Tab-separated table of C-alpha atoms and ligand atoms in Angstrom:
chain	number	residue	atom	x	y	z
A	1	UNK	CA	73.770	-34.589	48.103
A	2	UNK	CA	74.644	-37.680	45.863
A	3	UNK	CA	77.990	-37.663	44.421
A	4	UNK	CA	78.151	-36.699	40.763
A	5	UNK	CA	80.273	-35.907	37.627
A	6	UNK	CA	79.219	-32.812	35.676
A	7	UNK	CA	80.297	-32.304	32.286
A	8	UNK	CA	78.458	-30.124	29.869
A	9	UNK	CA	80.258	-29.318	26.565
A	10	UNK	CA	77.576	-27.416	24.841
A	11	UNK	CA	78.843	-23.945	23.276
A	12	UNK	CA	75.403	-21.900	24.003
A	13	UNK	CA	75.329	-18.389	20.794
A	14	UNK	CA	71.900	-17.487	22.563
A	15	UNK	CA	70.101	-14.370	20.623
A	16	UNK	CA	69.373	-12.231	17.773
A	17	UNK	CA	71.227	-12.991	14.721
A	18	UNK	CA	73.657	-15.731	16.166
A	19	UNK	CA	72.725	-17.745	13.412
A	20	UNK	CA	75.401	-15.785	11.663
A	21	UNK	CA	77.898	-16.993	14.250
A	22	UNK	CA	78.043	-20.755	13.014
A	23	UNK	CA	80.237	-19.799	9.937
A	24	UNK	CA	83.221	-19.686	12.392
A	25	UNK	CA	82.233	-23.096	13.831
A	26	UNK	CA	81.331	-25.032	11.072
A	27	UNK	CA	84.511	-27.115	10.049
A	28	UNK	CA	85.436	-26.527	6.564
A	29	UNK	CA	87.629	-29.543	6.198
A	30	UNK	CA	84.968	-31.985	5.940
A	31	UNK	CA	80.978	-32.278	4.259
A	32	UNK	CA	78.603	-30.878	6.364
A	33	UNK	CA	75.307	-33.030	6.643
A	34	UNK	CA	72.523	-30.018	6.892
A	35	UNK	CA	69.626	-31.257	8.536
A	36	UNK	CA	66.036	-30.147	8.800
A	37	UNK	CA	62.840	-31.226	9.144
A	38	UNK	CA	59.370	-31.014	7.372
A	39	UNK	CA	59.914	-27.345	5.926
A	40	UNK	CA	59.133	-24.771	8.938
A	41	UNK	CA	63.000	-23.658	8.311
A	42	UNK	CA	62.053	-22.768	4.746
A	43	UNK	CA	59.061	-21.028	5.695
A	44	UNK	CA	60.423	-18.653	8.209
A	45	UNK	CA	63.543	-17.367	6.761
A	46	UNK	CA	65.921	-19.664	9.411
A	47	UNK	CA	67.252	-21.919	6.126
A	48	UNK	CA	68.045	-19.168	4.586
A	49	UNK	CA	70.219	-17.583	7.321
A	50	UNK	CA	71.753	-20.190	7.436
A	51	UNK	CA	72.794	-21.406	4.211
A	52	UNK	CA	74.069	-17.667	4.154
A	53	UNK	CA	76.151	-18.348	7.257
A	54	UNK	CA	77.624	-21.530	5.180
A	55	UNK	CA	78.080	-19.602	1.755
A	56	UNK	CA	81.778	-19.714	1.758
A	57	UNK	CA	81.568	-23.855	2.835
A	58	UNK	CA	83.190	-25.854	0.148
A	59	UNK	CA	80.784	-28.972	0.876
A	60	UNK	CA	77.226	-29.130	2.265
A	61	UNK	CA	75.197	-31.850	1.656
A	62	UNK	CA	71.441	-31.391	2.549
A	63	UNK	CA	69.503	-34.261	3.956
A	64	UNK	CA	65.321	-32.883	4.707
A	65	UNK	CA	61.962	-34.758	5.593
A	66	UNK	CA	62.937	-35.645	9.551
A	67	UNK	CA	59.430	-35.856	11.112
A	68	UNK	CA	58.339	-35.229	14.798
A	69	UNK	CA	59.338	-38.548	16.799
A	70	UNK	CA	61.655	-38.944	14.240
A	71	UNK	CA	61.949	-42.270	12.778
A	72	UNK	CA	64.857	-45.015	12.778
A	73	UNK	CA	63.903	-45.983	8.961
A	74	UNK	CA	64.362	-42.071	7.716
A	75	UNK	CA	67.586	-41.899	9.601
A	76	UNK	CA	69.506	-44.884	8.098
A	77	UNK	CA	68.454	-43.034	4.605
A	78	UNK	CA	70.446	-40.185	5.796
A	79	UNK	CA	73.441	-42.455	7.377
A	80	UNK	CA	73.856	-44.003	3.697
A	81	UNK	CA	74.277	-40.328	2.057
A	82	UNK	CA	76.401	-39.134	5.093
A	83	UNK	CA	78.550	-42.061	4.428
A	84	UNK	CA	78.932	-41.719	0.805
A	85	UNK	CA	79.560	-37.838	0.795
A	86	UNK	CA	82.068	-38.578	3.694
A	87	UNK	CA	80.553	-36.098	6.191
A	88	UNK	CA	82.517	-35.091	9.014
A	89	UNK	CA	80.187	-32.854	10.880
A	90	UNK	CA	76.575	-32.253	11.103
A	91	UNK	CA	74.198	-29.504	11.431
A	92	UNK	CA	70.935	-29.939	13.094
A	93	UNK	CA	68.343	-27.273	12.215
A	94	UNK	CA	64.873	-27.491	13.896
A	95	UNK	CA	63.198	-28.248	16.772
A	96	UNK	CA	64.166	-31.672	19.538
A	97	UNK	CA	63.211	-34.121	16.719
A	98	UNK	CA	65.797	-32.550	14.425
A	99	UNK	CA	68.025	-32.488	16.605
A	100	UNK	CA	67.594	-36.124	17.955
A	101	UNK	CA	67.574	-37.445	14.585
A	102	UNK	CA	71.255	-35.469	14.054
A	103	UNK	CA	72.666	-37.341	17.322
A	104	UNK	CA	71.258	-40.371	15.974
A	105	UNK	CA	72.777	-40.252	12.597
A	106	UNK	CA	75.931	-38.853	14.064
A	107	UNK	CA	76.726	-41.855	15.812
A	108	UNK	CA	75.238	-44.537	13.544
A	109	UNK	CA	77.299	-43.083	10.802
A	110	UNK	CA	80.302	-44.783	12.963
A	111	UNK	CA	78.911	-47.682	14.173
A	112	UNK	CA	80.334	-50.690	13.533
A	113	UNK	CA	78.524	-53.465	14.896
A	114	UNK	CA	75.846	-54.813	12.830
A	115	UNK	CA	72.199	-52.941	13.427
A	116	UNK	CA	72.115	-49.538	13.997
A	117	UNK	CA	69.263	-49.955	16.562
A	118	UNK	CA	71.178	-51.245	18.811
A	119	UNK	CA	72.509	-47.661	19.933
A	120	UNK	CA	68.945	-47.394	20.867
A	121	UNK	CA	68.120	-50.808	22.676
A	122	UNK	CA	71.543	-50.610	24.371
A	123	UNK	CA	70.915	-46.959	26.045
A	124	UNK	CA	73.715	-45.743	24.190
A	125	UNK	CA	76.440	-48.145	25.711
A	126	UNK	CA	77.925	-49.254	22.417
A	127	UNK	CA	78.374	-45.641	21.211
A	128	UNK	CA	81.880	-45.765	20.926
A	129	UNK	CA	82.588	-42.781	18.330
A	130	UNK	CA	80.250	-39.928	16.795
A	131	UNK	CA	80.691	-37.451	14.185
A	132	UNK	CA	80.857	-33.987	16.221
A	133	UNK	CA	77.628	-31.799	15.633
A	134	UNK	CA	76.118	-28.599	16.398
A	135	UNK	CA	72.338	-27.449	16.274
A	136	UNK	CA	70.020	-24.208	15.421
A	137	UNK	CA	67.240	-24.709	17.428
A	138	UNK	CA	63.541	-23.617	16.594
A	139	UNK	CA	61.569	-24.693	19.023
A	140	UNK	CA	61.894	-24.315	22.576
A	141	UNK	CA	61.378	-27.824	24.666
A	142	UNK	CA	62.955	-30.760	24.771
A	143	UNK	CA	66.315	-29.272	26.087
A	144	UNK	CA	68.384	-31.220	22.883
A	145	UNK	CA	70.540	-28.323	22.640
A	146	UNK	CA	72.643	-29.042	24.994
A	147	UNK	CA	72.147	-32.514	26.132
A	148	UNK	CA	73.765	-35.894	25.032
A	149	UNK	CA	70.483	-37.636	24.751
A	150	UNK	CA	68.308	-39.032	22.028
A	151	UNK	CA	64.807	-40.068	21.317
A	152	UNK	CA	63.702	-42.366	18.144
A	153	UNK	CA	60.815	-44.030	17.507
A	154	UNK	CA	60.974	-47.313	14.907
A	155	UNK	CA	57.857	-47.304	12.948
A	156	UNK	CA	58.005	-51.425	12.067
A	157	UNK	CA	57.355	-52.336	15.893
A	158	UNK	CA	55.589	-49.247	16.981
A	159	UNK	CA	58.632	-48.547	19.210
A	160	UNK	CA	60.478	-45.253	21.068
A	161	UNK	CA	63.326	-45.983	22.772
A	162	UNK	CA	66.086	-43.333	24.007
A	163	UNK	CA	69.650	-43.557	24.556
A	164	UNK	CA	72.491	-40.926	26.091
A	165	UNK	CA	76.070	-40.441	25.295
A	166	UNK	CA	78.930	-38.217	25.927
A	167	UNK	CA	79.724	-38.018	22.668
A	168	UNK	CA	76.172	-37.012	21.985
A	169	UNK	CA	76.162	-33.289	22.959
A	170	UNK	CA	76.295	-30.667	20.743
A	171	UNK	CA	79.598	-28.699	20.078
A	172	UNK	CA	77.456	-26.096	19.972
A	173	UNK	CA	73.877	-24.676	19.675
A	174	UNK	CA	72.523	-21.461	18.557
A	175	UNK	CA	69.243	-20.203	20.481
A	176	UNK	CA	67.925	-17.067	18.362
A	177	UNK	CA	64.607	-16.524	20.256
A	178	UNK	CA	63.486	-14.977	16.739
A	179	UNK	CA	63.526	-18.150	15.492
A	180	UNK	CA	60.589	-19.602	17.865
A	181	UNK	CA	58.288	-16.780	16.449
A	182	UNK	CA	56.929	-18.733	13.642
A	183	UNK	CA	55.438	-21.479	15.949
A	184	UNK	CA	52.456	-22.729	15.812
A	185	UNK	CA	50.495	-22.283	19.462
A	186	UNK	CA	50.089	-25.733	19.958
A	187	UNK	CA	54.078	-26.188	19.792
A	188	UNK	CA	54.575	-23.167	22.345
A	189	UNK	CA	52.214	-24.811	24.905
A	190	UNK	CA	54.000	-28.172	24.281
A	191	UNK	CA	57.446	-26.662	24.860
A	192	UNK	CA	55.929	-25.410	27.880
A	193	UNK	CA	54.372	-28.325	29.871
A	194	UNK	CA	57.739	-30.601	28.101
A	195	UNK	CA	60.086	-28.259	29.860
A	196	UNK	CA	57.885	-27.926	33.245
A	197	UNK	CA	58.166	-31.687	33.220
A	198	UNK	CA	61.723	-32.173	32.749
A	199	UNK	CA	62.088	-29.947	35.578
A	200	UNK	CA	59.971	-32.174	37.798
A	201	UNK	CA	61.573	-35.355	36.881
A	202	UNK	CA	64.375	-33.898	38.609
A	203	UNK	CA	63.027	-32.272	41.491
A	204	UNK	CA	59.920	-34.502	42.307
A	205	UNK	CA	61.204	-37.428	44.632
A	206	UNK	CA	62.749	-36.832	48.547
A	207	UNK	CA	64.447	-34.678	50.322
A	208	UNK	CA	68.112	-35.005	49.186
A	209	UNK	CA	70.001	-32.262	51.081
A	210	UNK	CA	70.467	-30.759	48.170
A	211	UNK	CA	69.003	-27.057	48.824
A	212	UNK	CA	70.645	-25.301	45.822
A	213	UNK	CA	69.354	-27.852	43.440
A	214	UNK	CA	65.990	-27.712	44.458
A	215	UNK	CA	66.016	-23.619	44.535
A	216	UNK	CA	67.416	-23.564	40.839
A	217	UNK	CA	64.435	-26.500	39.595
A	218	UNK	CA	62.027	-23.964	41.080
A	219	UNK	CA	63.602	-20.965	39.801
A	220	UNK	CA	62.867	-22.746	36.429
A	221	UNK	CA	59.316	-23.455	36.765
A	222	UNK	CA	58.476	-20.104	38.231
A	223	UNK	CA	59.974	-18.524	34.768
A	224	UNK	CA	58.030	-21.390	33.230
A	225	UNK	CA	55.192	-20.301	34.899
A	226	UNK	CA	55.449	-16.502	34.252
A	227	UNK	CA	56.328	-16.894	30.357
A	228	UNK	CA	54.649	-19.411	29.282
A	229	UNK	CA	51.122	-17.856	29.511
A	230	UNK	CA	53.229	-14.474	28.465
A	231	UNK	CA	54.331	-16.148	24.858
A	232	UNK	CA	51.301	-17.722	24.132
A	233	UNK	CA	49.300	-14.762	24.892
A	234	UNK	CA	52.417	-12.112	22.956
A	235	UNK	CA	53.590	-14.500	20.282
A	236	UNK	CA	56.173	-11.497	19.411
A	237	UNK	CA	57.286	-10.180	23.136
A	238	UNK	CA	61.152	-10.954	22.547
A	239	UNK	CA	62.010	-11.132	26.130
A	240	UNK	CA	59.205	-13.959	27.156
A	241	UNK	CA	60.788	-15.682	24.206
A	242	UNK	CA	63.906	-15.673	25.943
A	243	UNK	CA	63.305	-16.466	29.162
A	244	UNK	CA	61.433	-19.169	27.752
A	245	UNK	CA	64.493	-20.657	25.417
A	246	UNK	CA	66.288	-20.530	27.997
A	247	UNK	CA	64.549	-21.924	30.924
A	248	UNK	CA	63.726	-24.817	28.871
A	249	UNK	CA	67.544	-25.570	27.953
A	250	UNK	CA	68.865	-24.791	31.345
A	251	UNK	CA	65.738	-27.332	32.716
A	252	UNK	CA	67.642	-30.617	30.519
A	253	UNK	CA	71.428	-29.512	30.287
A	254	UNK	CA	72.015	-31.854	33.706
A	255	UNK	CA	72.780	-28.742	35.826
A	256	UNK	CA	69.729	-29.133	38.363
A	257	UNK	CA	69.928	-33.288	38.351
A	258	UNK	CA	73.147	-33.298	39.361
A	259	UNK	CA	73.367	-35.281	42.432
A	260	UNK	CA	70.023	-35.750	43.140
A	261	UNK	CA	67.586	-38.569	42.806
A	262	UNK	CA	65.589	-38.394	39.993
A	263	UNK	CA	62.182	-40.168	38.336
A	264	UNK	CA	61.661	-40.343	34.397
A	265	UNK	CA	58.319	-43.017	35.360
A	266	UNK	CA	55.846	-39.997	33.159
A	267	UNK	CA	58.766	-39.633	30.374
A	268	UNK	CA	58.929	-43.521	30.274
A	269	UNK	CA	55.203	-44.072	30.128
A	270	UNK	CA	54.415	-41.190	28.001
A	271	UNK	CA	56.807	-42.680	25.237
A	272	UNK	CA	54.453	-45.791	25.327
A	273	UNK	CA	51.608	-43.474	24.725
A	274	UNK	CA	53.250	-41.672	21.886
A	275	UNK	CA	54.275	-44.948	20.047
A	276	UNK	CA	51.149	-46.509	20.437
A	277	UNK	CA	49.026	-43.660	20.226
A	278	UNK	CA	50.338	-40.928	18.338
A	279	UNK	CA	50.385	-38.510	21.213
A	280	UNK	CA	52.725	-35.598	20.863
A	281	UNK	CA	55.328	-36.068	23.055
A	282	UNK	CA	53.757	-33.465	26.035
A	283	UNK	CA	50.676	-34.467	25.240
A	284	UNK	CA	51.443	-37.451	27.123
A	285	UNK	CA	53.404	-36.348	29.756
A	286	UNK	CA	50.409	-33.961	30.668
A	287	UNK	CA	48.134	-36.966	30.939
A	288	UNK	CA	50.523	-38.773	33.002
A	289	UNK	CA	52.315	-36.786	35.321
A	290	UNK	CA	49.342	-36.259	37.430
A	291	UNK	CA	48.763	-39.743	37.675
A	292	UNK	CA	52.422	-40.431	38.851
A	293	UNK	CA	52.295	-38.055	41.276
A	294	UNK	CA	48.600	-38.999	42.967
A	295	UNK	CA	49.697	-43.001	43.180
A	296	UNK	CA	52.932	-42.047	44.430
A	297	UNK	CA	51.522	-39.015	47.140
A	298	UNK	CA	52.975	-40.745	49.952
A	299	UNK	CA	56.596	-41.299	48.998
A	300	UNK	CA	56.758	-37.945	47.644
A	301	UNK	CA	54.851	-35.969	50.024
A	302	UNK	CA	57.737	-33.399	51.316
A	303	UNK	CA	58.840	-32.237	47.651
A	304	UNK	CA	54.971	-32.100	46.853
A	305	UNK	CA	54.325	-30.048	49.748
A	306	UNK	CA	57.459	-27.837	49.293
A	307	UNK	CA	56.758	-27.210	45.685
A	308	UNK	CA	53.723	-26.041	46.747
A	309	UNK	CA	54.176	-24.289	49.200
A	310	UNK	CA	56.928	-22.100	46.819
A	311	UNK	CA	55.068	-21.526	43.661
A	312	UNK	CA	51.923	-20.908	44.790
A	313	UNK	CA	51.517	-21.091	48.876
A	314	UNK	CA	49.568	-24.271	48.710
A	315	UNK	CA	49.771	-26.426	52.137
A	316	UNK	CA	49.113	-29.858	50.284
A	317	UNK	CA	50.399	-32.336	48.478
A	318	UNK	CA	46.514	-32.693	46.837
A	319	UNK	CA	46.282	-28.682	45.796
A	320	UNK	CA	50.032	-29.097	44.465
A	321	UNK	CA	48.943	-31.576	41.799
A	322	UNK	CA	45.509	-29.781	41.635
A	323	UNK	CA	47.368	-26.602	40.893
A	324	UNK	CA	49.751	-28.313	38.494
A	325	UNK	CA	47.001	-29.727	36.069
A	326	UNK	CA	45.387	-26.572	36.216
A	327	UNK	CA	48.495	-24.881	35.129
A	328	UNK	CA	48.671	-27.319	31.928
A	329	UNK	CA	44.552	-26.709	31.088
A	330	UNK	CA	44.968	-23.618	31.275
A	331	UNK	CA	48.187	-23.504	28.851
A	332	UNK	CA	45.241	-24.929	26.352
A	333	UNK	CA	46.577	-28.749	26.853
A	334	UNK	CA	44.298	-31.804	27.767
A	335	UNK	CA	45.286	-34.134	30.926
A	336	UNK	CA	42.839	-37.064	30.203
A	337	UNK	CA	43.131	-40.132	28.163
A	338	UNK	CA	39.375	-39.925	27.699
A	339	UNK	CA	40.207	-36.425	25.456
A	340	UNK	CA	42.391	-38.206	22.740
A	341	UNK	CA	39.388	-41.200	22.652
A	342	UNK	CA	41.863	-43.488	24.240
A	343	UNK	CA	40.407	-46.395	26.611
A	344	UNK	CA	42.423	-46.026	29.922
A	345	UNK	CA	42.212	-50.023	30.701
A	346	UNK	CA	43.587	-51.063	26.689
A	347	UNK	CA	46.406	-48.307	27.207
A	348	UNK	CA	47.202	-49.410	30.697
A	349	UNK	CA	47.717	-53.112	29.580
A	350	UNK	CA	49.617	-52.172	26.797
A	351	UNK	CA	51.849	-50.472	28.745
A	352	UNK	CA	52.258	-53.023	31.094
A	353	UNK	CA	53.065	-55.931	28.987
A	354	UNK	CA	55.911	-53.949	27.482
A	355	UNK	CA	57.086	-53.115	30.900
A	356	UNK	CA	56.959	-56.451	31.585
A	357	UNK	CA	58.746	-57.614	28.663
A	358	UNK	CA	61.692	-55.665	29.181
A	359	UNK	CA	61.989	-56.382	32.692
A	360	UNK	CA	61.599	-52.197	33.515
A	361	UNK	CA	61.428	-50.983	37.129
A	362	UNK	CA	60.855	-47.102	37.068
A	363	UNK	CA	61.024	-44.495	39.860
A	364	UNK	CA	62.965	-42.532	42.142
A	365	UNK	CA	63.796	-46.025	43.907
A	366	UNK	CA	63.997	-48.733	40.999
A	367	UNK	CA	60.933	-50.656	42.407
A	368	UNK	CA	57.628	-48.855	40.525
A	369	UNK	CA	56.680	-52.238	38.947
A	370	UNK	CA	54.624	-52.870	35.342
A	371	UNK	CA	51.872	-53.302	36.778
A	372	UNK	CA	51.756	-49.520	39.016
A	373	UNK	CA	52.693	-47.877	35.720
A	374	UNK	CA	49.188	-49.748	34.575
A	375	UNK	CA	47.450	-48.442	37.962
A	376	UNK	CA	49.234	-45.127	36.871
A	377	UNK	CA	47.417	-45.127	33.866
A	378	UNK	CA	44.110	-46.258	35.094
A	379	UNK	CA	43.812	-43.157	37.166
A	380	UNK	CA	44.220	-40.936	33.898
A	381	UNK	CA	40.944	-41.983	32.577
B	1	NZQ	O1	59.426	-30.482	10.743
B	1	NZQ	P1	59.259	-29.014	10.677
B	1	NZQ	O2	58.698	-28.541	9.402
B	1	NZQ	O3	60.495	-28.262	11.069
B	1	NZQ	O4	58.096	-28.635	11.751
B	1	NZQ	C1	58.216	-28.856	13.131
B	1	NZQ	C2	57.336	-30.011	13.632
B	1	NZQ	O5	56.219	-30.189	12.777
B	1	NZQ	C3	57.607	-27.677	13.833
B	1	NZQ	N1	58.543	-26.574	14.059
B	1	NZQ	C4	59.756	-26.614	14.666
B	1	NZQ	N2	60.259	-25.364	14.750
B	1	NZQ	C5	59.359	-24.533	14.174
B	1	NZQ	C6	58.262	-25.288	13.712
B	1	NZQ	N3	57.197	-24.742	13.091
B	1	NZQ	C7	57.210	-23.416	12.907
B	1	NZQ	N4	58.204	-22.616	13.337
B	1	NZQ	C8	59.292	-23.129	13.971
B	1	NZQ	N5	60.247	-22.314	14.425
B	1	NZQ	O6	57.187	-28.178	15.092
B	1	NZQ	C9	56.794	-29.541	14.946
B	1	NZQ	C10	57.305	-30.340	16.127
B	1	NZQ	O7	58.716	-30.384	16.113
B	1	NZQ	P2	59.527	-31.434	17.042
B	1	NZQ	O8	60.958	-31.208	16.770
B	1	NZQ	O9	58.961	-32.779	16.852
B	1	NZQ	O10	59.131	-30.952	18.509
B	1	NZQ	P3	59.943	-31.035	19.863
B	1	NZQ	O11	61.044	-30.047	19.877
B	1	NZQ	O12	58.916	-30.948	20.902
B	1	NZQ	O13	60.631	-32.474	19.868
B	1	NZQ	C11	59.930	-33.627	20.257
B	1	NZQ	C12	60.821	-34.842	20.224
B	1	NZQ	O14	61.893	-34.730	21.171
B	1	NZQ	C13	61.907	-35.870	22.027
B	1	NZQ	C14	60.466	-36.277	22.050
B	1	NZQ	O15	60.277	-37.586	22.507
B	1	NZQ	C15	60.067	-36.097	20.610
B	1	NZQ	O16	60.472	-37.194	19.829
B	1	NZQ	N6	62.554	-35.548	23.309
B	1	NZQ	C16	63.887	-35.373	23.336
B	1	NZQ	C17	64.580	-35.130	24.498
B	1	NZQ	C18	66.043	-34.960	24.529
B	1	NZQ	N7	66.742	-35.144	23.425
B	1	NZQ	O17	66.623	-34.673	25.584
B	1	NZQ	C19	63.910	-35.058	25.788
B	1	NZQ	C20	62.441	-34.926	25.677
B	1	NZQ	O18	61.893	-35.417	26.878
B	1	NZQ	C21	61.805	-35.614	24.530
B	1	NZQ	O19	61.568	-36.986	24.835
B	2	ZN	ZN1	60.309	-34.426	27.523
């Protein structure tokens, strides 16, 4: 095992009606920045839970309108009202893009070098201060809830860049599986395959010596496995609902990718994809995953085998990849370029320039150059 720090400060109020719990966490001292997205939370009763929860708040200041992949350019609109309304604290309510925005603008708001973006370009090293923030979350996926990282796109260059801080986390996060039952189907199967893949960019590289890692990763999955098809099939069975919140926050909270190697190479390319494409975010790691794992077969042959062999008592590296794309088609989601019109050669050398550009190196051993990601790609067809 690889030596490691593990901090997680996340406060988790997981179930029915723990919306309700936030009034006791909310500081009153200070202007709340409420946060929310394109109008779901208006929709399905969650806004008004919790403006309830916030009635006896002297000072709440609403910012709406963050889209999925939420943009730089709408979050410096709500930096300039957090910082004239003075807002201490804010209160992410929505799904990972929400929530991403809300770590965004929490740390921007206190930034004092000159452009903002430079949180993102500089992977979060120049985050010295954030305001503290907590999160409702609607949408089971991306793990947001109780991780210190951020994803933002920047419409004027067509770019998506993350960055991860400490001071990122949430203070806390409320996970009412109620809140997930207004999803649209698409979203559900998205959470799925986004979760399944954080789990496997954990878990999919060597042998580590790290059994009780790689037993909890597959503990995840399997749930994934079992409730995923369960909660598309019952949108209103409340336990698959659970399971499912909470497999996906427990598969990015840095519990199971604590000291052991790890490989963001479909996360990293599947960001390209999404900027220059328009791909929802799993949309693209379904494409590419597969691709990653067939070009790199050799190097990760054991965990490919031993994954296998576990979920489903395949003997191969081949039928564990086989059995993994099925698993996404038949969640409903596509695993070819081809199916989103998308020419695998034009994507490929997209990619691959920008790789190139900013000197990136991806993989489990810092040397998968530009130019495999392109290979990578070329195999999605
Ligand atoms: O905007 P509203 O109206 O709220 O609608 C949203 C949005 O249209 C809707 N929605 C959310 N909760 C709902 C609901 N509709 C009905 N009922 C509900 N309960 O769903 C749509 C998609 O929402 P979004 O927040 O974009 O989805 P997701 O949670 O999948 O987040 C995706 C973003 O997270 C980033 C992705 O790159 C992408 O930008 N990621 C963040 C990570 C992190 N912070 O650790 C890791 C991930 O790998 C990922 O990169
Ligand atoms: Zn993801």
């Amino acid at each position: 095992m690889q030596n490691f720090s593990f901090r997680n400060p996340t406060e988790i109020l997981f179930g029915r009606g723990m919306i309700a719990a936030i009034a006791s966490r909310v500081p009153t001292a200070v202007p709340v920045l409420l946060l929310y997205g394109g109008g779901s939370i208006q929709r399905n009763g969650v806004y008004a839970q919790v403006k309830a929860a916030l009635a006896a708040h002297p000072a709440v200041v609403e910012f709406g309108g963050i889209e999925p992949n939420p943009l730089h350019e709408t979050c410096m609109k709500a930096v300039a009202l957090a910082r004239e309304k003075r807002v201490g604290f804010v209160l992410a309510v929505g799904g990972g893009s929400v929530l991403d925005a809300a770590k965004y603008i929490a740390a921007a708001v206190c930034y004092e070098g000159g452009d903002a973006w430079e949180i993102l370009t500089s992977g979060g090293a120049v985050v010295k201060r954030a305001l503290p923030l907590g999160t409702v979350l609607t949408l089971s996926a991306t793990g947001s809830e109780s991780n210190g990282n951020s994803v933002i796109s920047r419409q004027a260059t067509q770019e998506k860049l993350f960055f991860g801080s400490p001071l990122s986390f949430p203070v806390f996060s409320v996970l009412d599986p109620e809140t997930t039952y207004s999803l649209p189907q698409k979203q559900v199967r998205n959470g799925v395959v986004d979760a399944f893949v954080h789990v496997m960019e954990q878990y999919m590289t060597y042998p580590a010596a790290a059994p009780l890692q790689d037993r909890l990763a597959e503990g995840v999955v399997q749930t994934l496995l079992e409730v995923g098809p369960l909660t598309l099939a019952a949108p209103r069975d409340y336990d698959a609902r659970a399971s499912f919140m909470w497999a996906a926050t427990l598969a990015l909270n840095t519990l199971i990718g604590s000291g052991v190697p790890q490989d963001w190479t479909s996360h990293m390319i599947g960001h390209e994809l999404t900027a220059f494409y328009g791909l929802d975010h799993a949309e693209s790691l379904a494409v590419v995953l597969p691709g990653v794992w067939t070009h790199q077969i050799q190097r990760k042959e054991a965990k490919l085998v031993q994954l296998g062999q576990r979920l489903w008592g395949a003997s191969t590296a081949t039928a564990t990849i086989a059995r993994t794309e099925a698993f996404f088609r038949a969640l409903g989601m596509p695993t070819r370029l081809a199916e989103y019109d998308i020419k695998a050669a034009e994507a490929a050398a997209k990619v691959q320039k920008r790789f190139s550009d900013r000197g990136m190196l991806l993989g489990e051993h810092g040397d998968l150059t530009p130019a495999q990601a392109a290979e990578i790609l070329m195999l999605r067809a």
